[in-house]
GROMACS .gro file of C-alpha atoms in nm:
model
  155
    1ALA     CA    1  -3.727 -14.146   3.101
    2PHE     CA    2  -3.854 -14.003   2.706
    3ALA     CA    3  -3.823 -14.212   2.443
    4GLU     CA    4  -3.564 -14.251   2.229
    5GLY     CA    5  -3.625 -13.930   1.950
    6ARG     CA    6  -3.853 -13.764   2.144
    7ILE     CA    7  -3.803 -13.414   2.125
    8ILE     CA    8  -3.713 -13.250   2.536
    9ARG     CA    9  -3.886 -12.870   2.533
   10ILE     CA   10  -3.693 -12.647   2.794
   11GLY     CA   11  -3.839 -12.269   2.854
   12TYR     CA   12  -3.598 -12.045   2.972
   13VAL     CA   13  -3.808 -11.705   3.182
   14SER     CA   14  -3.560 -11.426   3.193
   15SER     CA   15  -3.590 -10.998   3.179
   16ASP     CA   16  -3.205 -10.995   3.084
   17VAL     CA   17  -3.257 -11.201   2.728
   18TYR     CA   18  -3.153 -11.010   2.395
   19ARG     CA   19  -3.044 -10.722   2.625
   20VAL     CA   20  -2.764 -10.527   2.702
   21HIS     CA   21  -2.720 -10.740   3.033
   22PRO     CA   22  -2.434 -10.941   3.091
   23VAL     CA   23  -2.688 -11.274   3.116
   24GLY     CA   24  -2.904 -11.153   2.759
   25LYS     CA   25  -2.557 -11.160   2.557
   26SER     CA   26  -2.392 -11.479   2.792
   27ILE     CA   27  -2.724 -11.677   2.694
   28ASP     CA   28  -2.810 -11.598   2.343
   29ALA     CA   29  -2.515 -11.796   2.250
   30LEU     CA   30  -2.593 -12.087   2.454
   31LEU     CA   31  -2.976 -12.104   2.337
   32ARG     CA   32  -2.834 -12.129   1.992
   33LEU     CA   33  -2.622 -12.426   2.071
   34HIS     CA   34  -2.874 -12.630   2.182
   35ASP     CA   35  -2.919 -12.917   1.963
   36PRO     CA   36  -3.286 -12.871   1.728
   37LEU     CA   37  -3.303 -13.263   1.689
   38ARG     CA   38  -3.289 -13.340   2.077
   39PHE     CA   39  -3.495 -12.978   2.189
   40GLU     CA   40  -3.684 -12.690   2.096
   41VAL     CA   41  -3.632 -12.422   2.269
   42HIS     CA   42  -3.846 -12.147   2.406
   43ALA     CA   43  -3.756 -11.792   2.550
   44PHE     CA   44  -4.022 -11.691   2.770
   45LEU     CA   45  -3.928 -11.289   2.775
   46LEU     CA   46  -4.078 -11.107   3.082
   47LEU     CA   47  -4.037 -10.715   2.983
   48GLU     CA   48  -4.175 -10.540   2.636
   49ALA     CA   49  -3.894 -10.406   2.533
   50GLN     CA   50  -3.742 -10.806   2.439
   51ILE     CA   51  -3.950 -10.903   2.165
   52GLN     CA   52  -3.853 -10.558   2.024
   53GLN     CA   53  -3.493 -10.590   2.065
   54ALA     CA   54  -3.461 -10.963   1.958
   55SER     CA   55  -3.708 -10.861   1.672
   56GLN     CA   56  -3.435 -10.687   1.503
   57LEU     CA   57  -3.134 -10.885   1.581
   58GLU     CA   58  -2.912 -10.930   1.232
   59ASP     CA   59  -2.914 -11.325   1.309
   60GLY     CA   60  -3.205 -11.376   1.405
   61THR     CA   61  -3.347 -11.573   1.710
   62GLY     CA   62  -3.122 -11.906   1.591
   63GLY     CA   63  -3.458 -12.126   1.594
   64VAL     CA   64  -3.543 -12.055   1.957
   65LEU     CA   65  -3.924 -11.977   1.987
   66LEU     CA   66  -4.109 -11.656   2.167
   67SER     CA   67  -4.291 -11.633   2.344
   68ASP     CA   68  -4.371 -11.260   2.519
   69LEU     CA   69  -4.495 -11.292   2.919
   70SER     CA   70  -4.531 -10.892   2.987
   71VAL     CA   71  -4.857 -10.861   2.939
   72LEU     CA   72  -4.986 -11.110   3.088
   73SER     CA   73  -5.055 -11.157   3.518
   74SER     CA   74  -4.804 -11.439   3.706
   75ALA     CA   75  -5.073 -11.696   3.673
   76GLU     CA   76  -5.110 -11.635   3.281
   77GLY     CA   77  -4.784 -11.648   3.201
   78ALA     CA   78  -4.794 -11.983   3.412
   79SER     CA   79  -5.032 -12.104   3.237
   80ALA     CA   80  -4.883 -12.005   2.868
   81ILE     CA   81  -4.550 -12.177   3.010
   82ASN     CA   82  -4.775 -12.513   3.031
   83ASP     CA   83  -4.947 -12.486   2.723
   84GLU     CA   84  -4.627 -12.512   2.550
   85GLY     CA   85  -4.564 -12.791   2.698
   86ILE     CA   86  -4.223 -12.739   2.880
   87HIS     CA   87  -4.081 -13.049   3.039
   88ILE     CA   88  -3.750 -12.803   3.204
   89LEU     CA   89  -3.799 -12.418   3.324
   90ILE     CA   90  -3.539 -12.211   3.370
   91ASP     CA   91  -3.528 -11.895   3.536
   92LEU     CA   92  -3.289 -11.680   3.443
   93ASN     CA   93  -3.367 -11.446   3.683
   94GLY     CA   94  -3.329 -11.522   4.054
   95HIS     CA   95  -3.415 -11.230   4.291
   96THR     CA   96  -3.357 -10.979   4.091
   97ASN     CA   97  -3.475 -10.705   3.922
   98GLY     CA   98  -3.718 -10.843   3.664
   99VAL     CA   99  -3.826 -11.090   3.834
  100ARG     CA  100  -4.152 -11.259   3.833
  101MET     CA  101  -4.066 -11.580   4.080
  102GLU     CA  102  -4.473 -11.600   4.137
  103MET     CA  103  -4.508 -11.743   3.779
  104LEU     CA  104  -4.255 -12.005   3.873
  105ALA     CA  105  -4.412 -12.080   4.191
  106TYR     CA  106  -4.717 -12.277   4.005
  107ARG     CA  107  -4.506 -12.525   3.908
  108PRO     CA  108  -4.550 -12.436   3.535
  109ALA     CA  109  -4.353 -12.734   3.441
  110PRO     CA  110  -4.249 -13.083   3.554
  111ILE     CA  111  -3.919 -12.980   3.653
  112ALA     CA  112  -3.783 -12.612   3.711
  113MET     CA  113  -3.397 -12.498   3.766
  114HIS     CA  114  -3.236 -12.171   3.870
  115TYR     CA  115  -2.875 -12.099   3.626
  116MET     CA  116  -2.667 -11.760   3.556
  117GLY     CA  117  -2.841 -11.472   3.658
  118PHE     CA  118  -2.851 -11.507   4.019
  119GLY     CA  119  -2.538 -11.682   4.249
  120ALA     CA  120  -2.689 -11.834   4.563
  121THR     CA  121  -2.976 -12.041   4.666
  122LEU     CA  122  -3.319 -11.905   4.549
  123ALA     CA  123  -3.434 -12.150   4.908
  124SER     CA  124  -3.817 -12.165   4.748
  125GLU     CA  125  -3.976 -12.518   4.705
  126TYR     CA  126  -4.090 -12.454   4.363
  127ILE     CA  127  -3.734 -12.429   4.235
  128ASP     CA  128  -3.582 -12.774   4.208
  129TYR     CA  129  -3.175 -12.727   4.072
  130PHE     CA  130  -2.913 -12.517   4.063
  131LEU     CA  131  -2.775 -12.476   3.765
  132ALA     CA  132  -2.397 -12.434   3.863
  133ASP     CA  133  -2.020 -12.436   3.786
  134SER     CA  134  -1.677 -12.461   4.057
  135ALA     CA  135  -1.709 -12.044   3.928
  136VAL     CA  136  -2.032 -12.002   4.138
  137SER     CA  137  -2.010 -12.319   4.393
  138THR     CA  138  -1.858 -12.629   4.505
  139PRO     CA  139  -2.069 -12.956   4.604
  140GLU     CA  140  -1.907 -12.900   4.889
  141LEU     CA  141  -2.113 -12.584   4.970
  142ALA     CA  142  -2.453 -12.780   4.891
  143VAL     CA  143  -2.580 -12.844   5.231
  144HIS     CA  144  -2.576 -12.421   5.229
  145TYR     CA  145  -2.859 -12.465   4.969
  146GLY     CA  146  -3.211 -12.514   4.867
  147GLU     CA  147  -3.249 -12.683   4.581
  148LYS     CA  148  -3.021 -12.990   4.419
  149MET     CA  149  -2.709 -12.875   4.282
  150ALA     CA  150  -2.643 -12.958   3.876
  151PHE     CA  151  -2.305 -12.950   3.827
  152LEU     CA  152  -2.250 -12.792   3.503
  153PRO     CA  153  -1.895 -12.994   3.339
  154ALA     CA  154  -1.563 -12.806   3.314
  155SER     CA  155  -1.525 -12.614   2.958
   0.00000   0.00000   0.00000
């Protein structure tokens, strides 16, 4: 359990954030909604173009800390994530283009989750939770997922 007032470090790893991509467009707003008094938000970017595109945002990144992992090996990327002291790492790719799942296999954070980029189980032993809502899955389907299901509240 976290002590009262302790900042939780959340990292999002993706090749889609800050790109013209459905995940990138959807997640930008979410990244900005974290309470800065409770969360420190990191975006671990997998493509060099993401850094350039993020730097061109008219209103900046909303306090999201950016790390370019595109030039690092998977082991180096995992080490960079670990060095930031990330508590919860959220993969936004799944088994899609630009994925670097081997980076997550190093377990660079105590908790690993998947959200949004791939609407089915990743069937990997290094992803602990699958974030879902009723549009993606239901509690009855949880038996078919390799991850524990964490359902988002209705919005």
